[in-house]
Amino acid sequence: MREPTSPTPVDIHSDAFLARMMRDQLKLSIACALCFVVALVALPLLNYFQPAFMAQRIFGFTLTWLILGVLFFPFVWVISYVFIKRSIALENAEAQAAQDGQTK
Amino acid sequence: MNTLLLATEATKGIDPWIAICSLATVAITVGMGFWTAGKSKSAGDFFVAGRSVSVGWNASAISGEYLSAASFMGVAGMVMATGYDALWYPVCYACGYLFLLLFIAGPLRRFGAYTIPDFAEGRYDSPMFRKIAVCFVLFIGFFYTMPQMKGAGTTLAYIFPGLPYWAGVVVVGAVITLNVSLGGMKGITLVQAFQYWLKVFAITVPIFVLASLVGHYQQHLAANKTSQETVAAAPAGIERKALPAKAPKDEAWIAPFGKLTTKALDASIVAAKTPEAKAELEANKKPYSLLYTYSLIIALVCGTAGLPHILVRFYTNPDGVAAKRTTMWVMILIGVFYVFPPVYGVIGRSLTPELYDAVGAKGTDKVVLELPTLLAGRDHPLLGSILSGITCAGAFAAFMSTFSGLLVSMSSALAHDIYGRMLKPGASPEQRLKAFKWSALIVGLVAVGLGSQVEALEINFMVGQAFAIAAASYFPLLFMSVWWRGMTMRGAATGMLVGGLSALASITLTSISDVAVAKAKKIADAAELSAYWADHPLAKTIADYWVAHPLARILCEQPAIWAVPLSIILMIVVSKATEATVPADVRMKMLVLHAPEALGLKQEYIKEHEGLGGH
């Protein structure tokens, strides 16, 4: 299966390495989560304060129905696609950095 | 004689196509179960499918498992019954996976456990914590099982009009229990993947055919006038039957903050004595609805990320990157599906409004099954039969696949966590395998027993409750355990227990009074009614309290908005207070959770030498 990397290098066991790695990944996760949460919080607020605007017809749907019933899904797909891309790139960079540290 | 009567009674008025499609779904499910039985050998196969499920298969299987009776029938029924607000259900069911993806999926897989209780024990080195976690797996599992069973009973009673409700519960329970004990996780992975595609087929094909004949989604939606419009802008050629008095009005149905979110306040307004009190309550309607909406969103989004039977599936991925990729594909697969159930609800409102008059199994919950049969009366008898056959097959696939997933996760909890870890730690792999099969049988029996008791409750509502409990217990546990080094066992346990149990308690309170009120509504005679309430003093007290305090009622019906923060705050406070008990090797644990596999830090939590390793 996977090649074991032996022996475990010292630097990846340092607190600094772990802290940086967790911080980078958490930052990415939170940034993506924020996009999502803002939309989730905003839609009920718009419905609340701008009911007439949200009730206007677009292709027979009301605006708010179109957003929630149809457009929300692709919006979330885009967030998850961006997250996967970045997160895998981040992991590769970490692995690379750690292995470079090992050979020096 | 009796059974013969039942049988002849049952065969009356059955559409052969519906019967054939449903039976074929069951037959294929059982057949695949036997076929995979030969392939599942080791305990690893049974518990985590050998940890070798590819992204495509796993994404299909997770989606197949996730799209339950609530998704297939409940969402359409709820959109039809309550309108816009019900759209939050499909949206949050699908989008909740984003939280799972962003914060939990990858790290959880890397930790390399078999079950969530494994993770709980491994992360905090505490066997005690495993016990608590196991209880919650079973709790949430059974809460989620009941609506699936209701779906089974409802559908079978629909297909075979003479059959009692419990017959469907027993049949589906028996079939799935057999399947799970034959093939375990590996067996059901295949079945669930197949069932996903069957469900997508079953929800899309009939609605496309139907829409091309009776008018499209947006055309039927346009037939409902908003409060901004003076007349309904129904396009030419769109047919609409008159709505019965029980149906919500167009303006309320199509707009946010409708019947679903104002139920509690509506009851109080009806009971209010003075016009001033009524007016005051009316003014509160919208803010309370907003609160209800947010609480529902939190419950569904965080709950998705905390459902044990879904989480356990991520352990079947080969590694953390595959776990993340799987999650993304799951979101796409289920998102595509979830666009369609509301279409049934919208078209059903125009064409089958008579469903508003019936309750429970005969009401709006069956709109998905009912709608295709309309074509029979429109010069397409054969097409109508075939299409309703297809939707019935999809419904069968829906509750069978979800129930099989629940059964695996609960059987794993019993066989792996209780038997293999607590009762008999030295058990051989063969004994564990046997324990798994026995556990499946026990859980199956209990599920059938519980399922036959819940005919009166609404499918989607019950599922919402399971989500709320998961949101207040497992989601905070996983989220905090994965990202905060300072968590201690006591902090985690306190937060999870208090959050989960208080959500459970408040939901139980609302259910007790709801069931009693639903029964009381059926009693016409005044004297009988007061006698009924005298017999149920607790339910009466609670029901009266809800009428007097609608806000409390909303917070108890949808507890996520306070229970989730409560759980997280408790975790932080108690962990700070017990800082000395942070596990000594927490850095290593965190590294295993977060470091890419390429670094070679991966250590399977259960080692090869225990004879359970999947590799």
mmCIF file of N, CA, C and O in Angstrom, chain B residues 354-392:
data_model
loop_
_atom_site.group_PDB
_atom_site.id
_atom_site.type_symbol
_atom_site.label_atom_id
_atom_site.label_comp_id
_atom_site.label_asym_id
_atom_site.label_seq_id
_atom_site.Cartn_x
_atom_site.Cartn_y
_atom_site.Cartn_z
ATOM 1 N N GLU B 354 -57.314 17.286 -2.656
ATOM 2 C CA GLU B 354 -58.133 16.501 -1.727
ATOM 3 C C GLU B 354 -57.277 15.880 -0.623
ATOM 4 O O GLU B 354 -57.770 15.533 0.448
ATOM 5 N N LEU B 355 -55.952 15.774 -0.859
ATOM 6 C CA LEU B 355 -55.066 15.198 0.172
ATOM 7 C C LEU B 355 -55.020 16.069 1.429
ATOM 8 O O LEU B 355 -54.707 15.584 2.506
ATOM 9 N N TYR B 356 -55.324 17.350 1.278
ATOM 10 C CA TYR B 356 -55.292 18.240 2.446
ATOM 11 C C TYR B 356 -56.306 17.797 3.501
ATOM 12 O O TYR B 356 -56.132 18.063 4.685
ATOM 13 N N ASP B 357 -57.384 17.162 3.030
ATOM 14 C CA ASP B 357 -58.447 16.808 3.960
ATOM 15 C C ASP B 357 -58.121 15.586 4.805
ATOM 16 O O ASP B 357 -58.664 15.425 5.886
ATOM 17 N N ALA B 358 -57.246 14.733 4.295
ATOM 18 C CA ALA B 358 -56.912 13.527 5.050
ATOM 19 C C ALA B 358 -55.721 13.812 5.960
ATOM 20 O O ALA B 358 -55.003 14.784 5.771
ATOM 21 N N VAL B 359 -55.523 12.972 6.959
ATOM 22 C CA VAL B 359 -54.377 13.164 7.843
ATOM 23 C C VAL B 359 -53.443 11.965 7.760
ATOM 24 O O VAL B 359 -53.817 10.881 7.330
ATOM 25 N N GLY B 360 -52.214 12.193 8.217
ATOM 26 C CA GLY B 360 -51.224 11.115 8.353
ATOM 27 C C GLY B 360 -50.951 10.404 7.050
ATOM 28 O O GLY B 360 -50.750 11.017 6.005
ATOM 29 N N ALA B 361 -50.988 9.074 7.119
ATOM 30 C CA ALA B 361 -50.587 8.237 5.989
ATOM 31 C C ALA B 361 -51.421 8.511 4.742
ATOM 32 O O ALA B 361 -50.964 8.293 3.630
ATOM 33 N N LYS B 362 -52.651 8.967 4.929
ATOM 34 C CA LYS B 362 -53.509 9.173 3.758
ATOM 35 C C LYS B 362 -53.472 10.617 3.291
ATOM 36 O O LYS B 362 -54.121 10.985 2.324
ATOM 37 N N GLY B 363 -52.703 11.447 3.974
ATOM 38 C CA GLY B 363 -52.673 12.869 3.662
ATOM 39 C C GLY B 363 -51.566 13.237 2.694
ATOM 40 O O GLY B 363 -51.186 12.450 1.827
ATOM 41 N N THR B 364 -51.034 14.455 2.873
ATOM 42 C CA THR B 364 -50.067 14.984 1.915
ATOM 43 C C THR B 364 -48.795 14.149 1.822
ATOM 44 O O THR B 364 -48.095 14.214 0.823
ATOM 45 N N ASP B 365 -48.492 13.354 2.859
ATOM 46 C CA ASP B 365 -47.282 12.528 2.808
ATOM 47 C C ASP B 365 -47.256 11.588 1.604
ATOM 48 O O ASP B 365 -46.197 11.134 1.200
ATOM 49 N N LYS B 366 -48.428 11.272 1.057
ATOM 50 C CA LYS B 366 -48.395 10.312 -0.053
ATOM 51 C C LYS B 366 -48.512 10.983 -1.415
ATOM 52 O O LYS B 366 -48.774 10.321 -2.407
ATOM 53 N N VAL B 367 -48.281 12.285 -1.478
ATOM 54 C CA VAL B 367 -48.452 12.988 -2.761
ATOM 55 C C VAL B 367 -47.532 12.424 -3.842
ATOM 56 O O VAL B 367 -47.909 12.321 -5.008
ATOM 57 N N VAL B 368 -46.324 12.011 -3.453
ATOM 58 C CA VAL B 368 -45.386 11.464 -4.442
ATOM 59 C C VAL B 368 -45.958 10.199 -5.083
ATOM 60 O O VAL B 368 -45.792 9.960 -6.278
ATOM 61 N N LEU B 369 -46.641 9.408 -4.290
ATOM 62 C CA LEU B 369 -47.206 8.173 -4.825
ATOM 63 C C LEU B 369 -48.497 8.438 -5.589
ATOM 64 O O LEU B 369 -48.823 7.753 -6.548
ATOM 65 N N GLU B 370 -49.230 9.451 -5.153
ATOM 66 C CA GLU B 370 -50.565 9.706 -5.682
ATOM 67 C C GLU B 370 -50.537 10.404 -7.043
ATOM 68 O O GLU B 370 -51.319 10.116 -7.924
ATOM 69 N N LEU B 371 -49.587 11.336 -7.178
ATOM 70 C CA LEU B 371 -49.587 12.205 -8.352
ATOM 71 C C LEU B 371 -49.533 11.442 -9.687
ATOM 72 O O LEU B 371 -50.321 11.750 -10.589
ATOM 73 N N PRO B 372 -48.638 10.469 -9.843
ATOM 74 C CA PRO B 372 -48.567 9.787 -11.142
ATOM 75 C C PRO B 372 -49.863 9.080 -11.526
ATOM 76 O O PRO B 372 -50.167 8.952 -12.707
ATOM 77 N N THR B 373 -50.645 8.647 -10.528
ATOM 78 C CA THR B 373 -51.873 7.928 -10.865
ATOM 79 C C THR B 373 -52.891 8.832 -11.548
ATOM 80 O O THR B 373 -53.813 8.354 -12.193
ATOM 81 N N LEU B 374 -52.702 10.164 -11.426
ATOM 82 C CA LEU B 374 -53.601 11.099 -12.084
ATOM 83 C C LEU B 374 -53.636 10.875 -13.582
ATOM 84 O O LEU B 374 -54.653 11.072 -14.232
ATOM 85 N N LEU B 375 -52.494 10.463 -14.121
ATOM 86 C CA LEU B 375 -52.403 10.296 -15.574
ATOM 87 C C LEU B 375 -53.360 9.228 -16.053
ATOM 88 O O LEU B 375 -53.814 9.259 -17.190
ATOM 89 N N ALA B 376 -53.667 8.285 -15.170
ATOM 90 C CA ALA B 376 -54.586 7.214 -15.555
ATOM 91 C C ALA B 376 -55.939 7.795 -15.970
ATOM 92 O O ALA B 376 -56.567 7.300 -16.899
ATOM 93 N N GLY B 377 -56.345 8.840 -15.288
ATOM 94 C CA GLY B 377 -57.614 9.465 -15.631
ATOM 95 C C GLY B 377 -57.497 10.432 -16.800
ATOM 96 O O GLY B 377 -58.438 11.140 -17.121
ATOM 97 N N ARG B 378 -56.344 10.518 -17.408
ATOM 98 C CA ARG B 378 -56.148 11.465 -18.519
ATOM 99 C C ARG B 378 -55.734 10.748 -19.786
ATOM 100 O O ARG B 378 -54.803 11.146 -20.466
ATOM 101 N N ASP B 379 -56.387 9.666 -20.061
ATOM 102 C CA ASP B 379 -56.149 8.899 -21.292
ATOM 103 C C ASP B 379 -54.759 8.281 -21.350
ATOM 104 O O ASP B 379 -54.274 7.956 -22.419
ATOM 105 N N HIS B 380 -54.067 8.189 -20.216
ATOM 106 C CA HIS B 380 -52.779 7.471 -20.234
ATOM 107 C C HIS B 380 -52.779 6.428 -19.127
ATOM 108 O O HIS B 380 -51.931 6.458 -18.254
ATOM 109 N N PRO B 381 -53.755 5.500 -19.138
ATOM 110 C CA PRO B 381 -53.852 4.584 -17.990
ATOM 111 C C PRO B 381 -52.568 3.782 -17.773
ATOM 112 O O PRO B 381 -52.108 3.645 -16.646
ATOM 113 N N LEU B 382 -51.988 3.275 -18.876
ATOM 114 C CA LEU B 382 -50.808 2.435 -18.719
ATOM 115 C C LEU B 382 -49.635 3.261 -18.185
ATOM 116 O O LEU B 382 -48.949 2.857 -17.246
ATOM 117 N N LEU B 383 -49.443 4.436 -18.776
ATOM 118 C CA LEU B 383 -48.340 5.312 -18.355
ATOM 119 C C LEU B 383 -48.478 5.669 -16.875
ATOM 120 O O LEU B 383 -47.522 5.616 -16.103
ATOM 121 N N GLY B 384 -49.710 5.985 -16.477
ATOM 122 C CA GLY B 384 -49.955 6.322 -15.078
ATOM 123 C C GLY B 384 -49.558 5.189 -14.160
ATOM 124 O O GLY B 384 -48.893 5.394 -13.140
ATOM 125 N N SER B 385 -49.937 3.972 -14.536
ATOM 126 C CA SER B 385 -49.613 2.816 -13.698
ATOM 127 C C SER B 385 -48.114 2.587 -13.615
ATOM 128 O O SER B 385 -47.565 2.340 -12.542
ATOM 129 N N ILE B 386 -47.460 2.669 -14.773
ATOM 130 C CA ILE B 386 -46.016 2.423 -14.777
ATOM 131 C C ILE B 386 -45.307 3.462 -13.921
ATOM 132 O O ILE B 386 -44.456 3.138 -13.091
ATOM 133 N N LEU B 387 -45.689 4.727 -14.091
ATOM 134 C CA LEU B 387 -45.014 5.781 -13.333
ATOM 135 C C LEU B 387 -45.262 5.643 -11.839
ATOM 136 O O LEU B 387 -44.343 5.824 -11.030
ATOM 137 N N SER B 388 -46.487 5.290 -11.449
ATOM 138 C CA SER B 388 -46.681 5.159 -10.004
ATOM 139 C C SER B 388 -45.974 3.919 -9.500
ATOM 140 O O SER B 388 -45.521 3.888 -8.347
ATOM 141 N N GLY B 389 -45.843 2.905 -10.374
ATOM 142 C CA GLY B 389 -45.014 1.755 -10.007
ATOM 143 C C GLY B 389 -43.590 2.189 -9.719
ATOM 144 O O GLY B 389 -42.969 1.771 -8.731
ATOM 145 N N ILE B 390 -43.068 3.079 -10.569
ATOM 146 C CA ILE B 390 -41.691 3.546 -10.389
ATOM 147 C C ILE B 390 -41.546 4.335 -9.092
ATOM 148 O O ILE B 390 -40.601 4.133 -8.329
ATOM 149 N N THR B 391 -42.507 5.235 -8.810
ATOM 150 C CA THR B 391 -42.343 6.009 -7.565
ATOM 151 C C THR B 391 -42.473 5.103 -6.339
ATOM 152 O O THR B 391 -41.785 5.322 -5.346
ATOM 153 N N CYS B 392 -43.330 4.082 -6.421
ATOM 154 C CA CYS B 392 -43.424 3.166 -5.278
ATOM 155 C C CYS B 392 -42.102 2.429 -5.074
ATOM 156 O O CYS B 392 -41.658 2.243 -3.935
#
